[in-house]
PDB file of C-alpha atoms in Angstrom:
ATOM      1  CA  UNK A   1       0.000   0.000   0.000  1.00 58.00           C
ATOM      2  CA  UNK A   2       1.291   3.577  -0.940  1.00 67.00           C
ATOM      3  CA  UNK A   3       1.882   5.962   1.470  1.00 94.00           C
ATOM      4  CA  UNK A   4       4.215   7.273   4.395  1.00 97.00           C
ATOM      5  CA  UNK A   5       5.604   5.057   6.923  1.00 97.00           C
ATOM      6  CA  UNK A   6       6.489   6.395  10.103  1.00 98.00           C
ATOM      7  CA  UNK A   7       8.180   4.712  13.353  1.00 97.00           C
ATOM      8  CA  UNK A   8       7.883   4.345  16.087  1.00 98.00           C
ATOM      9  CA  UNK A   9       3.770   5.190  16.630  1.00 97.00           C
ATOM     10  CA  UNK A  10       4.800   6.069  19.996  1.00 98.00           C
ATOM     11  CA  UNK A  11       7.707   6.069  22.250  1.00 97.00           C
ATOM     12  CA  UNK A  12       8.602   7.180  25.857  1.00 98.00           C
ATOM     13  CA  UNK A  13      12.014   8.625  26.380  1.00 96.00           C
ATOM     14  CA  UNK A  14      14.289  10.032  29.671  1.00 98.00           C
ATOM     15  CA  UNK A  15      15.536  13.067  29.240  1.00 98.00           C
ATOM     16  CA  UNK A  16      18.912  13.665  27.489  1.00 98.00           C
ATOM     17  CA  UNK A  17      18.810  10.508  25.476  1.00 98.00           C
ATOM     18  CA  UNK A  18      19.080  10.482  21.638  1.00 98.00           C
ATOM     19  CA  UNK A  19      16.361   9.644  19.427  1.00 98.00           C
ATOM     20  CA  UNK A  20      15.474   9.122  15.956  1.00 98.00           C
ATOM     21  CA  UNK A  21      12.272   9.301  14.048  1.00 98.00           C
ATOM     22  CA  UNK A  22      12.057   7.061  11.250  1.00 98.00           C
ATOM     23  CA  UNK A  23       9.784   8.416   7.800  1.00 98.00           C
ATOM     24  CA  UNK A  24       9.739   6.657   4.585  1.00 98.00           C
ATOM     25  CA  UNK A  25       7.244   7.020   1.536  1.00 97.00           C
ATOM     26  CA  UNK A  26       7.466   4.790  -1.580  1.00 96.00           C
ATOM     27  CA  UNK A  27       5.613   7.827  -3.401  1.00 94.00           C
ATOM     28  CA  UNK A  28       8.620   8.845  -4.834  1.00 93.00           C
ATOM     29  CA  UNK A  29       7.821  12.704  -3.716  1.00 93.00           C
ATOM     30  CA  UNK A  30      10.578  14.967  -3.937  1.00 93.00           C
ATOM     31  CA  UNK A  31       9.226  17.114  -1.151  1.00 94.00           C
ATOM     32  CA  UNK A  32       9.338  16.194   2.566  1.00 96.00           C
ATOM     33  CA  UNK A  33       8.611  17.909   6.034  1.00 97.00           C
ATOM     34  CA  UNK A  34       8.793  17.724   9.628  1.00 98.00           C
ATOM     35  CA  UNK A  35       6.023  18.911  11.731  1.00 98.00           C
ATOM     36  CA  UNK A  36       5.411  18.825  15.321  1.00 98.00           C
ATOM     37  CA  UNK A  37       1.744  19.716  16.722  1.00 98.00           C
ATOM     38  CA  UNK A  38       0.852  20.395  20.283  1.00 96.00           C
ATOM     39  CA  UNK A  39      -2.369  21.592  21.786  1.00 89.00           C
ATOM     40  CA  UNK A  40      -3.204  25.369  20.976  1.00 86.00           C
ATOM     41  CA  UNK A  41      -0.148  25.534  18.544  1.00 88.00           C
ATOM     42  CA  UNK A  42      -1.522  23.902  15.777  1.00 90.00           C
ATOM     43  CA  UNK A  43       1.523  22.428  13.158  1.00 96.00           C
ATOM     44  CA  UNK A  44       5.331  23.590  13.263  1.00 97.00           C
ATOM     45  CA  UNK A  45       7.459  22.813  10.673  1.00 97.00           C
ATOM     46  CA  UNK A  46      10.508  21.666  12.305  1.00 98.00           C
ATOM     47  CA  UNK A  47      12.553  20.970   8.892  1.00 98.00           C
ATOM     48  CA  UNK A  48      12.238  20.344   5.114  1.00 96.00           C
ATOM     49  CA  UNK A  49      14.128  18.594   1.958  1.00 96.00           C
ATOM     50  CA  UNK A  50      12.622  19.848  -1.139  1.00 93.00           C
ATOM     51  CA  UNK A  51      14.667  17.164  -3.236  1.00 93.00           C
ATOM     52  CA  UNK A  52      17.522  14.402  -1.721  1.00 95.00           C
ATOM     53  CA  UNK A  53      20.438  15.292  -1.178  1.00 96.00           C
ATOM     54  CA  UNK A  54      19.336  18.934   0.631  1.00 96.00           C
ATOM     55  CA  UNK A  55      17.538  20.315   3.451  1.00 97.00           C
ATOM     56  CA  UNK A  56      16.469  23.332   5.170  1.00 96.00           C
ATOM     57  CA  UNK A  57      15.328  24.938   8.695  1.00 97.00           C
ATOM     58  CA  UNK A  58      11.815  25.449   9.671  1.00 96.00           C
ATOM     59  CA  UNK A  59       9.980  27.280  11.937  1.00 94.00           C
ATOM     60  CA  UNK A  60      11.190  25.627  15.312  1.00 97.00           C
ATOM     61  CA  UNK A  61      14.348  23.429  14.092  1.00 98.00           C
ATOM     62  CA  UNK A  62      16.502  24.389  17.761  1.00 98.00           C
ATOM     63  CA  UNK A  63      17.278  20.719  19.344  1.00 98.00           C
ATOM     64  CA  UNK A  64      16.784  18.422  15.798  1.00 98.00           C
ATOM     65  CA  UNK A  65      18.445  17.419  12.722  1.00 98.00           C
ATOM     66  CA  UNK A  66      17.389  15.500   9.694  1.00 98.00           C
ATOM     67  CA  UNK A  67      19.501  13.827   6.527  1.00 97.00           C
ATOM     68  CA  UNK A  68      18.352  13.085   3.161  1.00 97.00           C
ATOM     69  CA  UNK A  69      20.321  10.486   1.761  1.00 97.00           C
ATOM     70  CA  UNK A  70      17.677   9.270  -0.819  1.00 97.00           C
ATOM     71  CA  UNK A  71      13.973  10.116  -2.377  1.00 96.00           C
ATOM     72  CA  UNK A  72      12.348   7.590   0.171  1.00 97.00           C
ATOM     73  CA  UNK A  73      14.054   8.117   4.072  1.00 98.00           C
ATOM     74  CA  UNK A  74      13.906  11.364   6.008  1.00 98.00           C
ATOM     75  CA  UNK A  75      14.922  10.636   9.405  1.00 98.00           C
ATOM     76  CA  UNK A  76      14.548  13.015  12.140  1.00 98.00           C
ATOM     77  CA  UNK A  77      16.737  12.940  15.063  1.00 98.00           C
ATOM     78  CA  UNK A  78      16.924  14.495  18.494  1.00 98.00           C
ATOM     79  CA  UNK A  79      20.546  14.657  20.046  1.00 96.00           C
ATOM     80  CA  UNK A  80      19.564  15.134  23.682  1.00 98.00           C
ATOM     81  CA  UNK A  81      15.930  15.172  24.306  1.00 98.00           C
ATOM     82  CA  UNK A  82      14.504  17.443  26.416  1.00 98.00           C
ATOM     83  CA  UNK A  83      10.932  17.495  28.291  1.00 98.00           C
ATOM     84  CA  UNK A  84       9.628  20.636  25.765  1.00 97.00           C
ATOM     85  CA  UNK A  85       9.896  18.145  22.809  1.00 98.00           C
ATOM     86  CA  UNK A  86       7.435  16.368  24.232  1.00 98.00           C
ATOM     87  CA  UNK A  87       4.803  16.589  21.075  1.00 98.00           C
ATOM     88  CA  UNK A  88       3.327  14.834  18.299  1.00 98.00           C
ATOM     89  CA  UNK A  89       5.620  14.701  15.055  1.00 98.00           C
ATOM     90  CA  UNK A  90       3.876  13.705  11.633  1.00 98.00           C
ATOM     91  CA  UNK A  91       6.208  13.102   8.854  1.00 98.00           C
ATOM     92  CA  UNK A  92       4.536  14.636   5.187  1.00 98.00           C
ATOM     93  CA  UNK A  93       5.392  14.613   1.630  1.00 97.00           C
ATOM     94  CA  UNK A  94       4.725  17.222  -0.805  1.00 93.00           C
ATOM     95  CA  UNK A  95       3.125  16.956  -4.756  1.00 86.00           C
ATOM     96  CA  UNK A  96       3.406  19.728  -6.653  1.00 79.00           C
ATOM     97  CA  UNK A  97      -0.352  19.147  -8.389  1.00 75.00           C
ATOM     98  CA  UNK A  98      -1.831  22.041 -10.941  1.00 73.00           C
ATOM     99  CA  UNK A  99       0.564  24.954  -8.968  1.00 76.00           C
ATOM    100  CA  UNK A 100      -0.305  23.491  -5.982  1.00 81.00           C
ATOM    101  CA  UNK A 101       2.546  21.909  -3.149  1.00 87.00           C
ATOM    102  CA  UNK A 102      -0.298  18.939  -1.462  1.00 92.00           C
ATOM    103  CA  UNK A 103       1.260  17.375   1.621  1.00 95.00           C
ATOM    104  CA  UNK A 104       0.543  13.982   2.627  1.00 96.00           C
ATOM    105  CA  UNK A 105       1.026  13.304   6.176  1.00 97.00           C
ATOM    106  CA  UNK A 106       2.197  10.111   7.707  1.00 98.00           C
ATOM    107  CA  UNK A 107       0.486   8.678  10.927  1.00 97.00           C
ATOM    108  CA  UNK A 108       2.667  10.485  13.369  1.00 97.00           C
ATOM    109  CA  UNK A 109       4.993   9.562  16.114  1.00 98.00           C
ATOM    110  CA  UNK A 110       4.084   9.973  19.798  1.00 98.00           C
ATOM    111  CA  UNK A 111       6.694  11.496  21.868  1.00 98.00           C
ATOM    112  CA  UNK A 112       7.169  11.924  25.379  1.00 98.00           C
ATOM    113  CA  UNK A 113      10.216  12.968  26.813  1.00 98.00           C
ATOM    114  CA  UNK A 114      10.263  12.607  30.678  1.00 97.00           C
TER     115      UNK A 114
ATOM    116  CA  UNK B   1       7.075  34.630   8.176  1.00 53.00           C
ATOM    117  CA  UNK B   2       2.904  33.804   8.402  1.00 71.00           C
ATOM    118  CA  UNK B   3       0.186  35.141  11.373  1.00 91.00           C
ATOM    119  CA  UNK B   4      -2.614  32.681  10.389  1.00 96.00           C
ATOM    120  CA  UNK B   5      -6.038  32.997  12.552  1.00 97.00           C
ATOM    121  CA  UNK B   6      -8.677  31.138  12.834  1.00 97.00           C
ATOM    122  CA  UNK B   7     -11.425  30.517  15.792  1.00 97.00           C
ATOM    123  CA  UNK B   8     -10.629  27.690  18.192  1.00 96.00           C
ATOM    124  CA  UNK B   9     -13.770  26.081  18.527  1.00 97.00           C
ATOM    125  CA  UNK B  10     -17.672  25.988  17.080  1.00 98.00           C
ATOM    126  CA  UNK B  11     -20.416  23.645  17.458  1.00 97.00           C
ATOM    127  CA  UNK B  12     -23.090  22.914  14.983  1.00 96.00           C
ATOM    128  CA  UNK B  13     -26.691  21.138  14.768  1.00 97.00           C
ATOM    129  CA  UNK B  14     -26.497  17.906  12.275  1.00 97.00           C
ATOM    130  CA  UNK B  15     -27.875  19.029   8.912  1.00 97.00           C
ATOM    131  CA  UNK B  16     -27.039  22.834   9.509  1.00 98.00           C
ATOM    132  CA  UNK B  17     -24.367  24.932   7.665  1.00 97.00           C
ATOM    133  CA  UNK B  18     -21.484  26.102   8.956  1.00 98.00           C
ATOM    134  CA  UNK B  19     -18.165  29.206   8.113  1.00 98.00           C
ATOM    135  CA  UNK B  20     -14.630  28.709   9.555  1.00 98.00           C
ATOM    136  CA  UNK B  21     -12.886  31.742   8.580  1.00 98.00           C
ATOM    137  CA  UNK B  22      -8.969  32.096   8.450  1.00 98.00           C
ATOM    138  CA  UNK B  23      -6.965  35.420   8.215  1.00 98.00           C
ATOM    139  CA  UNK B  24      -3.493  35.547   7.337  1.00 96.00           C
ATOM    140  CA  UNK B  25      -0.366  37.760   7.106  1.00 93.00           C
ATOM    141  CA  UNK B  26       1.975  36.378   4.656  1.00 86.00           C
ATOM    142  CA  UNK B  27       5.116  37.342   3.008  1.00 83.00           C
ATOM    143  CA  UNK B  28       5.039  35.552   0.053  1.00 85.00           C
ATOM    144  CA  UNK B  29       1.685  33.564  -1.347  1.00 89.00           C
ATOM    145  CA  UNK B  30       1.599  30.187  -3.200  1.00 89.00           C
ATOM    146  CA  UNK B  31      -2.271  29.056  -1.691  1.00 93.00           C
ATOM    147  CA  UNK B  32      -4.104  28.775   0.336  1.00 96.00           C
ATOM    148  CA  UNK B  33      -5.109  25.213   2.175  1.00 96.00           C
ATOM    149  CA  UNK B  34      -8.066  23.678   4.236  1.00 98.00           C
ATOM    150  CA  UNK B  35      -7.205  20.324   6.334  1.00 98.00           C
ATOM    151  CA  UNK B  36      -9.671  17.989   7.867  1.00 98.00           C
ATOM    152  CA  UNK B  37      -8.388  16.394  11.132  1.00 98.00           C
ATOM    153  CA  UNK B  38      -9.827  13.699  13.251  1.00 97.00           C
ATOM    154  CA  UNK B  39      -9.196  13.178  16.709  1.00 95.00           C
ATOM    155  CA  UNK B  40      -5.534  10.904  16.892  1.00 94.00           C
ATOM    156  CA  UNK B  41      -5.311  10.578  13.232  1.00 96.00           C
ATOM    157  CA  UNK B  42      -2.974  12.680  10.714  1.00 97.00           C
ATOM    158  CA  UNK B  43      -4.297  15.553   8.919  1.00 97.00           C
ATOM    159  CA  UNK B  44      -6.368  15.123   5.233  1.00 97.00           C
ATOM    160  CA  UNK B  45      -5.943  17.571   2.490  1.00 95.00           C
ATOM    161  CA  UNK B  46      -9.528  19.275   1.533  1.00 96.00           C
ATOM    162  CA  UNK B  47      -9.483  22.201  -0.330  1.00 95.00           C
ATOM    163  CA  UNK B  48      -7.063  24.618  -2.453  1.00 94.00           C
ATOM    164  CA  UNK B  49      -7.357  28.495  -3.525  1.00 95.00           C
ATOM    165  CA  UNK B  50      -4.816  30.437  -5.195  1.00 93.00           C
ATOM    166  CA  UNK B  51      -7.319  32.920  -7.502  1.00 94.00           C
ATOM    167  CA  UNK B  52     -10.089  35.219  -5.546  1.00 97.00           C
ATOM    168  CA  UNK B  53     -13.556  33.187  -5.575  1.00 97.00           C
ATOM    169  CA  UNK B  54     -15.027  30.217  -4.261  1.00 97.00           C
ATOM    170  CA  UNK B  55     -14.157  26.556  -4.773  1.00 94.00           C
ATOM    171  CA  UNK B  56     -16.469  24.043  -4.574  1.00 95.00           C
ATOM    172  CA  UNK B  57     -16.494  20.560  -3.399  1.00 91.00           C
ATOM    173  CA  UNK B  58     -19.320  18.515  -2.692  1.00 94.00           C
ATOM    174  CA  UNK B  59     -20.428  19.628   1.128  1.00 97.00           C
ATOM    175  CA  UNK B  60     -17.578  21.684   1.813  1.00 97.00           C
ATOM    176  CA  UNK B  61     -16.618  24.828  -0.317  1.00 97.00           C
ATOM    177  CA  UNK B  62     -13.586  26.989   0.188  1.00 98.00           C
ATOM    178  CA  UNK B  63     -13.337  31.167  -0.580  1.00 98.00           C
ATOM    179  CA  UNK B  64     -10.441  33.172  -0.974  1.00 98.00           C
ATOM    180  CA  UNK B  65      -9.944  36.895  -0.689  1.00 97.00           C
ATOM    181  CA  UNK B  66      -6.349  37.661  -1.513  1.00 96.00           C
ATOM    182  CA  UNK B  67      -6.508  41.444  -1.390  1.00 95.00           C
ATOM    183  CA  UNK B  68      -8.095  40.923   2.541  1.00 96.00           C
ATOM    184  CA  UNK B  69      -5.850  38.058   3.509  1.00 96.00           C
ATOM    185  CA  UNK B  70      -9.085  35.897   3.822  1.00 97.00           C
ATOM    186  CA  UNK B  71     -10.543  32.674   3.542  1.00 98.00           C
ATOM    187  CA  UNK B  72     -13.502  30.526   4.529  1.00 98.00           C
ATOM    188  CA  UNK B  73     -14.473  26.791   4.618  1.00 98.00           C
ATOM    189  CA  UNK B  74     -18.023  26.001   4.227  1.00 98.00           C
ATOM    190  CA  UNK B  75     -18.981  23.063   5.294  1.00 97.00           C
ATOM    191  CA  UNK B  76     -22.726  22.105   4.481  1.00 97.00           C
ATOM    192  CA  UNK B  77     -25.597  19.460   5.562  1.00 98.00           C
ATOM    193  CA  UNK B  78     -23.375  18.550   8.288  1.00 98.00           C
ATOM    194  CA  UNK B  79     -23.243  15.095   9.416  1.00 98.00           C
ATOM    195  CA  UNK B  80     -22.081  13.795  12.965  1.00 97.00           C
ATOM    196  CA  UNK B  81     -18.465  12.294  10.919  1.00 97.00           C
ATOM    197  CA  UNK B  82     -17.807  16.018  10.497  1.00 98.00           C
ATOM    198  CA  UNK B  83     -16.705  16.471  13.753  1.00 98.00           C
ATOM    199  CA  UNK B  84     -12.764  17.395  13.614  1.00 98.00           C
ATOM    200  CA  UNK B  85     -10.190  19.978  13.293  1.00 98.00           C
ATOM    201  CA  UNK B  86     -10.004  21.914  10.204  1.00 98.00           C
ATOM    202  CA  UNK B  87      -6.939  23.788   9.544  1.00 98.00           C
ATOM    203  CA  UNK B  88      -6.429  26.639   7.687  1.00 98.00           C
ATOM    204  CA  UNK B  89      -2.523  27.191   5.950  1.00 97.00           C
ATOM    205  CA  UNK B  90      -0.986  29.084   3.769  1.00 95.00           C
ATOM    206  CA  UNK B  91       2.014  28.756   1.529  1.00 92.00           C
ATOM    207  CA  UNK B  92       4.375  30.655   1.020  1.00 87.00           C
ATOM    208  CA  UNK B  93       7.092  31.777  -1.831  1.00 81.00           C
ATOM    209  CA  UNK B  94       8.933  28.030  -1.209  1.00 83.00           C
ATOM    210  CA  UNK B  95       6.015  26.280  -1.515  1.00 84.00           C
ATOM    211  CA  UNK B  96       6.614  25.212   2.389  1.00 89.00           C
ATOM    212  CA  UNK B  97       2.724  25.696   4.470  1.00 93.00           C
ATOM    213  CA  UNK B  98       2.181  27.160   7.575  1.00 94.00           C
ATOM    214  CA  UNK B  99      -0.640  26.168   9.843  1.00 96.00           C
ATOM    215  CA  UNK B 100      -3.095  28.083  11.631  1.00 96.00           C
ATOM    216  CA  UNK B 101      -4.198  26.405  15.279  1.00 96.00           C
ATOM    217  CA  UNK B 102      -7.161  24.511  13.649  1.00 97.00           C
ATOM    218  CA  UNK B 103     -10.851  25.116  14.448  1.00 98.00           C
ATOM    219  CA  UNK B 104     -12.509  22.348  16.428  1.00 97.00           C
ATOM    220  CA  UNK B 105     -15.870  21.948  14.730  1.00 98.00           C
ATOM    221  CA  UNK B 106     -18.632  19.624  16.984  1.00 98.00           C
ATOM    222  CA  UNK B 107     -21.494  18.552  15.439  1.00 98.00           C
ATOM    223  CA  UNK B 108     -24.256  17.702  17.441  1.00 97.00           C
ATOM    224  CA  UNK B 109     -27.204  15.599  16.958  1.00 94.00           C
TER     225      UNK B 109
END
């Protein structure tokens, strides 16, 4: 089935440990974001790739990184987790369709950093 | 950077009609979005507007005012399922979208 995986669905985590957030799509999208959403804030871009091989900061990118290696993987990873990054990350691809950029978002990835 | 607003919550009688207007602040514009979201599950895409005017789509519709930075979902005969977020975004010159906080629509029998 088409789509965007992403891993794990949820995940508890102490403080100060490193963790990575697996995304993969076999849409073959060049376009693909990180978002975090938490209650009243609505969706933060955290980082982008418009095509492999680059990427770029978001809105709220302090305390993560991300690769992109190939079409299909976007990783993202936190070096030392901290309690604020406690939040709900979805993983989303972008289309370019009639002028439009149409993300698809993956499941998401619960996170909660004690 | 965007300023997206939208209202944080409004309730609704099954079969009735109902507006969730966005403003934004943008400095650059590539569209305008609508997501549906449902409680634990990943937003949908619904609507697009780029040109001034109203696009239509079954129950919901979608209006954009470029010149006012505004927009408006319509969402119409509504039906208990429509109970969700809906989120208003905008992109901007890189194509990349910024959300508004969603509006929490509950539709009551």
């Amino acid at each position: 089935i088409a789509g965007i995986t992403q891993a794990p669905t949820s995940q508890i985590l102490a403080a100060g440990r490193r963790m990575t957030l697996r995304c993969t799509q076999d849409m073959r999208h060049n376009a693909m974001y990180w978002y975090r959403q938490d209650l009243g804030l609505g969706l933060r871009l955290i980082h982008y790739s418009n095509t492999a091989g680059t990427t770029g900061k978001g809105e709220v990118p302090d305390g993560y990184s991300v690769s992109r290696a190939n079409t299909d993987d976007f990783p993202l990873t936190l070096a030392s987790a901290v309690p604020s990054q406690t939040s709900v990350y979805f993983c989303a691809t972008g289309e370019m369709n009639s002028g439009a950029n149409v993300l698809t978002f993956g499941a998401g990835s619960r996170l909660t950093v004690l | 950077g965007q300023n997206i607003d939208q209202p944080t919550e409004m309730t609704a009688t099954e079969g009735a009609i109902v507006q969730i207007n966005c403003t934004y602040q943008t400095s650059g514009f590539n569209g305008l979005f609508w997501y549906q979201q449902h409680a634990g599950e990943a937003p949908t895409f619904l609507s697009y507007n780029v040109l001034d005017g109203l696009e239509e789509k079954g129950r919901f519709s979608s209006f954009l005012s470029r010149s006012k930075g505004y927009s408006y979902l319509l969402l119409k005969e509504l039906q208990m399922k429509d109970s969700a977020s809906y989120l208003c975004a905008v992109s901007d010159g890189d194509y990349k979208l910024s959300f508004g906080a969603g509006t929490t629509v509950t539709v009551r029998a």
